[in-house]
Coordinates of C-alpha atoms in Angstrom, one line a residue:
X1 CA -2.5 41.7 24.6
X2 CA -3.5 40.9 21.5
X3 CA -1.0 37.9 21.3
X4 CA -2.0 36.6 25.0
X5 CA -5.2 35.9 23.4
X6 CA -3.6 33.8 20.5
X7 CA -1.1 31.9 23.2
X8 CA -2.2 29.1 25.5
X9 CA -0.6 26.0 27.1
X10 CA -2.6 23.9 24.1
X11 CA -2.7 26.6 21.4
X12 CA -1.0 28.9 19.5
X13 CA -1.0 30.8 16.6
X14 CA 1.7 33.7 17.1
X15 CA 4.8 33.6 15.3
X16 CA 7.4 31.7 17.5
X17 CA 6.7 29.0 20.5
X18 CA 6.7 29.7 24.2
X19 CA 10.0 27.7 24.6
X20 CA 11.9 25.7 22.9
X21 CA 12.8 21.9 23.2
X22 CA 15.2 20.6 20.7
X23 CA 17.3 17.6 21.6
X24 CA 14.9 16.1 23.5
X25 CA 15.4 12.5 22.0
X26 CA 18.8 13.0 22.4
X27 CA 18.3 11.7 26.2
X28 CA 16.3 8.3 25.4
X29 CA 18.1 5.3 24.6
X30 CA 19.0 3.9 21.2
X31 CA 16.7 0.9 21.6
X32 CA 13.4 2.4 21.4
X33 CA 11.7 1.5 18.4
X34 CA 9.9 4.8 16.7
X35 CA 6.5 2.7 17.4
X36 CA 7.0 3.1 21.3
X37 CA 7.7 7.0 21.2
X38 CA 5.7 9.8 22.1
X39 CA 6.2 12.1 19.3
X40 CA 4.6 15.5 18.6
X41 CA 4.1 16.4 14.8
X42 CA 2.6 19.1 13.0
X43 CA -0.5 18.5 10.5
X44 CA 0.2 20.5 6.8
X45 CA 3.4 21.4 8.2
X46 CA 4.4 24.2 5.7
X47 CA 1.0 25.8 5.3
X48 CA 1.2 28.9 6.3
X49 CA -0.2 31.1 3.6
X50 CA -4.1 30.6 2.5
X51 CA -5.9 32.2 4.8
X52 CA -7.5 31.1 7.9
X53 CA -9.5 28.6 5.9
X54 CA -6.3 27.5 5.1
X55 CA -3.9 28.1 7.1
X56 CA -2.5 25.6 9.6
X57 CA 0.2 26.5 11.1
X58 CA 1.6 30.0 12.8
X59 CA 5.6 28.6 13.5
X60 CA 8.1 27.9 10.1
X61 CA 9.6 25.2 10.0
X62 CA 13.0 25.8 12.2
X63 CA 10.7 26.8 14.6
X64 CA 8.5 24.1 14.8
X65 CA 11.5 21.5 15.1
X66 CA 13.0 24.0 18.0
X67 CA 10.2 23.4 19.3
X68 CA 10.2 19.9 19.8
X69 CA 8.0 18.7 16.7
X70 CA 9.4 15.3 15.3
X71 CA 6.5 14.9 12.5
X72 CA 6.1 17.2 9.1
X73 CA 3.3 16.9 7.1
X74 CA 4.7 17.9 3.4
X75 CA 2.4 17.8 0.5
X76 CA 3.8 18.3 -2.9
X77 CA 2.6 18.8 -6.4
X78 CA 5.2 18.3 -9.5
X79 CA 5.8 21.4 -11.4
X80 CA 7.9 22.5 -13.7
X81 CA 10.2 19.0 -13.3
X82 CA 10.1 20.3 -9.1
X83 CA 8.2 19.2 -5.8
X84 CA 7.0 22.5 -4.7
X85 CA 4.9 22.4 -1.3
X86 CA 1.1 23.1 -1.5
X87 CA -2.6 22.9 0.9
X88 CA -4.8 22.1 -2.1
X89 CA -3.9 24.3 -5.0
X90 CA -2.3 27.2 -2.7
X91 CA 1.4 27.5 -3.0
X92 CA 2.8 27.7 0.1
X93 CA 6.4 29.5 -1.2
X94 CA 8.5 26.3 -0.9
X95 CA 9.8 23.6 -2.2
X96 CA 10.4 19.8 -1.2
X97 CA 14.6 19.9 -1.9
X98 CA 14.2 23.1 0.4
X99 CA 12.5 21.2 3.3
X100 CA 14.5 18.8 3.0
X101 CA 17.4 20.9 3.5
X102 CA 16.7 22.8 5.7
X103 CA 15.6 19.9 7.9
X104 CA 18.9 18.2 7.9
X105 CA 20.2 21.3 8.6
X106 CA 18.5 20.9 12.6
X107 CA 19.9 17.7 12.7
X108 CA 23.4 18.1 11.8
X109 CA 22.8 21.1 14.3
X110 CA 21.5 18.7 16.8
X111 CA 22.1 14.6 15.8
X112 CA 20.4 13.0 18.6
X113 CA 17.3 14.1 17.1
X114 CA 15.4 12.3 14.3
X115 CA 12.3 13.5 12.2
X116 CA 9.6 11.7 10.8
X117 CA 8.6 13.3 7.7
X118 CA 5.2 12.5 5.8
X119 CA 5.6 13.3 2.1
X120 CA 2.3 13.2 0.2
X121 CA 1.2 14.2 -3.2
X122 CA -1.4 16.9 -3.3
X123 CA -4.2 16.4 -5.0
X124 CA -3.7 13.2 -6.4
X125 CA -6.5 13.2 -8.7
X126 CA -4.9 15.6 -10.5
X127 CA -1.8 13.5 -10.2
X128 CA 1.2 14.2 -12.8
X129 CA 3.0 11.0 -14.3
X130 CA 6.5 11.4 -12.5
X131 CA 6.1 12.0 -9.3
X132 CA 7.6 9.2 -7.7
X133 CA 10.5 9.7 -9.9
X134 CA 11.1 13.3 -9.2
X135 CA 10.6 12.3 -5.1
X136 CA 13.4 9.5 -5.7
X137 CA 15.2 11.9 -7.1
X138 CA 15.3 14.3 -4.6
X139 CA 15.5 12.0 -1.8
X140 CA 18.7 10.7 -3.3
X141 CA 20.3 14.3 -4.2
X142 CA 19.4 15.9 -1.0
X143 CA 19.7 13.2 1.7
X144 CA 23.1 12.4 1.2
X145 CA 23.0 9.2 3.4
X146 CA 20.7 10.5 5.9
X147 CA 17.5 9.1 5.0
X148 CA 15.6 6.5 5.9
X149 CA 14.0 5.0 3.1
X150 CA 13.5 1.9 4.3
X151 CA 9.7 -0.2 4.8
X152 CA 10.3 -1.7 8.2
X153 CA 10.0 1.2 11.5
X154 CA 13.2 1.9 12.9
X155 CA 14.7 2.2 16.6
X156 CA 15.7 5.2 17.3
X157 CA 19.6 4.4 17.1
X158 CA 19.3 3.6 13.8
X159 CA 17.9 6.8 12.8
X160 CA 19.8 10.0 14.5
X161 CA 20.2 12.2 12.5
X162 CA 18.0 11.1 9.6
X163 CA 14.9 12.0 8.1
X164 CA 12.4 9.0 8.5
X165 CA 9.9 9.2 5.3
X166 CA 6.4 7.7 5.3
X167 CA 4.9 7.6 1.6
X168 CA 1.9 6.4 0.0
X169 CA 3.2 5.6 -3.1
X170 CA 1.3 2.5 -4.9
X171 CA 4.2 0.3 -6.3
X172 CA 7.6 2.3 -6.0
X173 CA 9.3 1.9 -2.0
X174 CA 11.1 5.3 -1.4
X175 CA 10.2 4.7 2.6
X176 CA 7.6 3.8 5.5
X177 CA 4.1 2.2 3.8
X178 CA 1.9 4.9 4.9
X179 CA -1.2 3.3 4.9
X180 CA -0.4 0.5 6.9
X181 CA -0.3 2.5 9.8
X182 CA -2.6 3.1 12.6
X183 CA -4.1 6.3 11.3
X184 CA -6.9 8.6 12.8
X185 CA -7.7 11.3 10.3
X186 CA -10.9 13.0 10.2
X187 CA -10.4 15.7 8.9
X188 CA -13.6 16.9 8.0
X189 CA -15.1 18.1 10.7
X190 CA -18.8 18.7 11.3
X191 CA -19.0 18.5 15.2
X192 CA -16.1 19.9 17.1
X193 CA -17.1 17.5 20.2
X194 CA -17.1 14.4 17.4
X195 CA -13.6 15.6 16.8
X196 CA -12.0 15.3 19.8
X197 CA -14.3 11.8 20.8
X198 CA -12.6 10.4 17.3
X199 CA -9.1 11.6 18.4
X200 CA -9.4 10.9 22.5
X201 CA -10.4 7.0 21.1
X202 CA -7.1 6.3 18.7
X203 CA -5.1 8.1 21.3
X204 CA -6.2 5.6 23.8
X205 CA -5.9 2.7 21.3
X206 CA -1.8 3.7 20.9
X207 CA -1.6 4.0 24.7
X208 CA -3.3 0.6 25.1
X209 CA -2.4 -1.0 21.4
X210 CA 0.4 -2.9 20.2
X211 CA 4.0 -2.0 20.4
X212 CA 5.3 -2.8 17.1
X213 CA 2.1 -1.0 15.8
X214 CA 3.1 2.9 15.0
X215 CA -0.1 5.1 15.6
X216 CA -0.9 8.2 14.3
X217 CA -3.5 10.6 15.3
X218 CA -4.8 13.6 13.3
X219 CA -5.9 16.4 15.8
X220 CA -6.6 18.6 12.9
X221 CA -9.1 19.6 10.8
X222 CA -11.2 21.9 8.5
X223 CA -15.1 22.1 7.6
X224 CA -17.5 23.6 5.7
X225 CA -19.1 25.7 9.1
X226 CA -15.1 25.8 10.7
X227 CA -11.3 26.2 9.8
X228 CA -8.2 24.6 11.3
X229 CA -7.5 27.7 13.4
X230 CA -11.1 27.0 15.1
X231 CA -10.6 23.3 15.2
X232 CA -7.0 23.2 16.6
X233 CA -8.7 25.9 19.3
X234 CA -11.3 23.6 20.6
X235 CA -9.5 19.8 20.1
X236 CA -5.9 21.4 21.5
X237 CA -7.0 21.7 25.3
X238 CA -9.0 18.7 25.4
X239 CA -5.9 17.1 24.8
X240 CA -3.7 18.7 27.0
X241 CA -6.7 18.1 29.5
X242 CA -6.4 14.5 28.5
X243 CA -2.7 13.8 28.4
X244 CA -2.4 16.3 31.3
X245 CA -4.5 13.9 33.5
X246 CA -2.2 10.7 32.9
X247 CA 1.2 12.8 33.2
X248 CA 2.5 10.5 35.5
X249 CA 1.4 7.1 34.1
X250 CA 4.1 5.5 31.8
X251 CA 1.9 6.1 28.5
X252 CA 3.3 5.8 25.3
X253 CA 0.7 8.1 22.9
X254 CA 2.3 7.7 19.2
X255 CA 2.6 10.5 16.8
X256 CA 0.1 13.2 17.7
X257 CA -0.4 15.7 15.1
X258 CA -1.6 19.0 15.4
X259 CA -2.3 22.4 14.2
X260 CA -1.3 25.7 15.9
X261 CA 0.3 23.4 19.0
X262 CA 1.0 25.2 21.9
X263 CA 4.4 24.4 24.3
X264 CA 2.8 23.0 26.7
X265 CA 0.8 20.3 25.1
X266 CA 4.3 20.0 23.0
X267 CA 6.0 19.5 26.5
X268 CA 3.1 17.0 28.0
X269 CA 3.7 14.8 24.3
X270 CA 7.5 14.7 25.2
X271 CA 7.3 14.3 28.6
X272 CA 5.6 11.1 28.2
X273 CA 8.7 9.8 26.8
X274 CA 10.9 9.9 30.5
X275 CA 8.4 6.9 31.7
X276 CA 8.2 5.1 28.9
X277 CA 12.1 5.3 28.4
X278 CA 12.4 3.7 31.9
X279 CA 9.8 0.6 31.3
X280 CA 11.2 -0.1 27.9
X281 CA 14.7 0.1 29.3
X282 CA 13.1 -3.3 31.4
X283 CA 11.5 -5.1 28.6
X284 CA 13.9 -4.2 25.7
X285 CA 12.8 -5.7 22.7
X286 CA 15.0 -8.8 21.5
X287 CA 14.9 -7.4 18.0
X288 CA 16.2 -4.1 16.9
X289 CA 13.7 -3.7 14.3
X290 CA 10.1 -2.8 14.3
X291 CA 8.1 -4.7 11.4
X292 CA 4.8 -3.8 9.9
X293 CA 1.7 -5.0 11.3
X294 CA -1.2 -3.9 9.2
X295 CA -0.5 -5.3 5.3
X296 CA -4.5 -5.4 5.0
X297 CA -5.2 -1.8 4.7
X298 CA -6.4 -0.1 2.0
X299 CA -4.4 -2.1 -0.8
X300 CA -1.9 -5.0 -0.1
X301 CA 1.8 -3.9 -0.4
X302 CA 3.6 -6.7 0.9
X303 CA 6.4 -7.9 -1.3
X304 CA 7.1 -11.4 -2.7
X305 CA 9.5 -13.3 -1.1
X306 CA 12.0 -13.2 -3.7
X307 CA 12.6 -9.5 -3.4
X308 CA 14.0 -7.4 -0.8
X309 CA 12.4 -5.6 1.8
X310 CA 15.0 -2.9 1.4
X311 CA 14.7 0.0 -1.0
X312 CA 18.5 1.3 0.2
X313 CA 21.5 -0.6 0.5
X314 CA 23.4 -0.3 3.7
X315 CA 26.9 0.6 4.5
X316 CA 29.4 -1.1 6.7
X317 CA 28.6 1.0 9.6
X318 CA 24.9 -0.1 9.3
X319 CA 24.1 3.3 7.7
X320 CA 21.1 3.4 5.4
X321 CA 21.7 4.1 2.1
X322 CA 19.6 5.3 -0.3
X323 CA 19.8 3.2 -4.0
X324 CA 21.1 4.5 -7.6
X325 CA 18.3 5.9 -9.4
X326 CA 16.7 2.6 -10.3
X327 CA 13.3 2.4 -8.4
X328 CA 12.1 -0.3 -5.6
X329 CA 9.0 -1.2 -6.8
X330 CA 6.1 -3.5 -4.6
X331 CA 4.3 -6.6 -5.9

């Protein structure tokens, strides 16, 4: 009874989802750029110990990506010469080389698939010198070959397999410029209702917005009078409600990130996909990849012209590759 209660088609914090979804990109063509997916993703990915102040999540990580989720949310502090995951200064009993593994892992288990994976320091005002170098490193040691570490967003074709990274790193290019996204993330919340208005507005801007523009919204959140558990509770069903009335509309709603989602908001995010698979298949873009479109946020990190876009090389199969230890760096 107890974990009825905990279980809804938006929500839920028990152990392991309602059902499982795990090759569902497997069935949409190699053309679609990452910007024109429906992709669900998970907010603090790895917390799972803290608390309920805390705590954002109820599945690990295998089942989260059985699940259907296509974004992590990894937040790393350097310690001891290792990227071990944290939610503020909570440890949350891993470490970055182990999510990496493990995530490759599901995809050699199931290579139609790709995952987007956020890697973010924690607490960067408390930032350690070395950081980048240590992420490099790890990157390079653990991907072997199947990592995406490149600034431009891919099509989906060119990714299979991979892990895609987003990073916020101010000079060094290790993968997709973060911040020059389309991002919704309030995180602190002081209205529940505000919430969801903030979220329901950027989910209607991806579903309206430019193509080549990836969009991210944040349906999570913490507060001083709440906790993600309570958040996730309230903003969940409004957006089941909301993607649940435009099921059959060929809506393309970007990365939607969540905590505690349930299967069937999961499903309604994937879903979403089998129309807008069809249109694109229609219009297919001319070029196969996606560039940047917002080099004015927070911080210009647009290269010169002189130096390459690329932080990998590429193979002759058209494989990315990541570099020798040497680091990228942006102008």
């Amino acid at each position: 009874m107890e974990a009825q209660c905990c279980r809804s088609a938006a929500f839920d914090c028990t152990p392991q989802p309602a059902a499982c979804c795990p090759d569902w990109m497997a069935q949409l063509p190699d053309a679609l750029p990452l910007s024109r997916l429906s992709i669900p993703g998970t907010h603090d990915s790895l917390s799972l110990f803290g608390g309920r102040r805390l705590r954002c999540q109820s599945w690990g990580l295998e089942a989260q990506l059985a699940a259907g989720v296509r974004f992590l949310d990894v937040r790393c502090k350097l310690a001891r010469g290792e990227l071990h995951v944290y939610h503020l200064c909570t440890f949350q009993r891993a470490s970055l080389r182990g999510v990496l593994r493990r995530t490759l892992r599901f995809l050699r288990a199931h290579p139609g698939e790709a995952v987007l994976m956020r890697i973010k320091e924690e607490l960067p005002i408390f930032s350690r010198p070395g950081f980048a170098t240590q992420l490099q490193r790890c990157l390079l040691e653990e991907g072997q070959g199947s990592v995406w570490c490149q600034e431009e967003v891919p099509t989906l074709g060119q990714v299979r397999g991979k892990i895609v990274v987003l990073e916020a790193l101010a000079q060094e290019v290790l993968g997709i410029p973060y911040e020059q996204l389309s991002i919704s993330d309030a995180w602190n919340v002081l209205s529940l209702e505000r919430k969801w208005v903030q979220a329901r507005r950027h989910l209607e801007r991806a579903a309206s917005g430019d193509p080549a523009t990836m969009h991210l919204t944040f349906c999570s959140g913490n507060g001083l009078f709440t906790c993600p558990e309570e958040v996730a509770l309230f903003v969940n069903q409004r957006c089941y409600q909301h993607l649940r009335r435009r099921r059959r509309q060929p809506v393309c709603w970007g990365v939607v990130i969540m905590d505690f989602p349930g299967a069937g908001l999961l499903r309604l995010i994937v879903e979403s996909n089998g129309l807008q698979a069809s249109r694109h298949i229609t219009a297919a873009p001319s070029s196969p990849t996606v560039h940047l479109r917002h080099p004015h946020s927070r911080g210009d990190r647009r290269r010169s012209r002189h130096s390459s876009a690329r932080c990998p090389c590429r193979g002759p199969s058209g494989r990315t590759l990541l570099p020798a230890p040497c680091l990228c760096r942006r102008t």
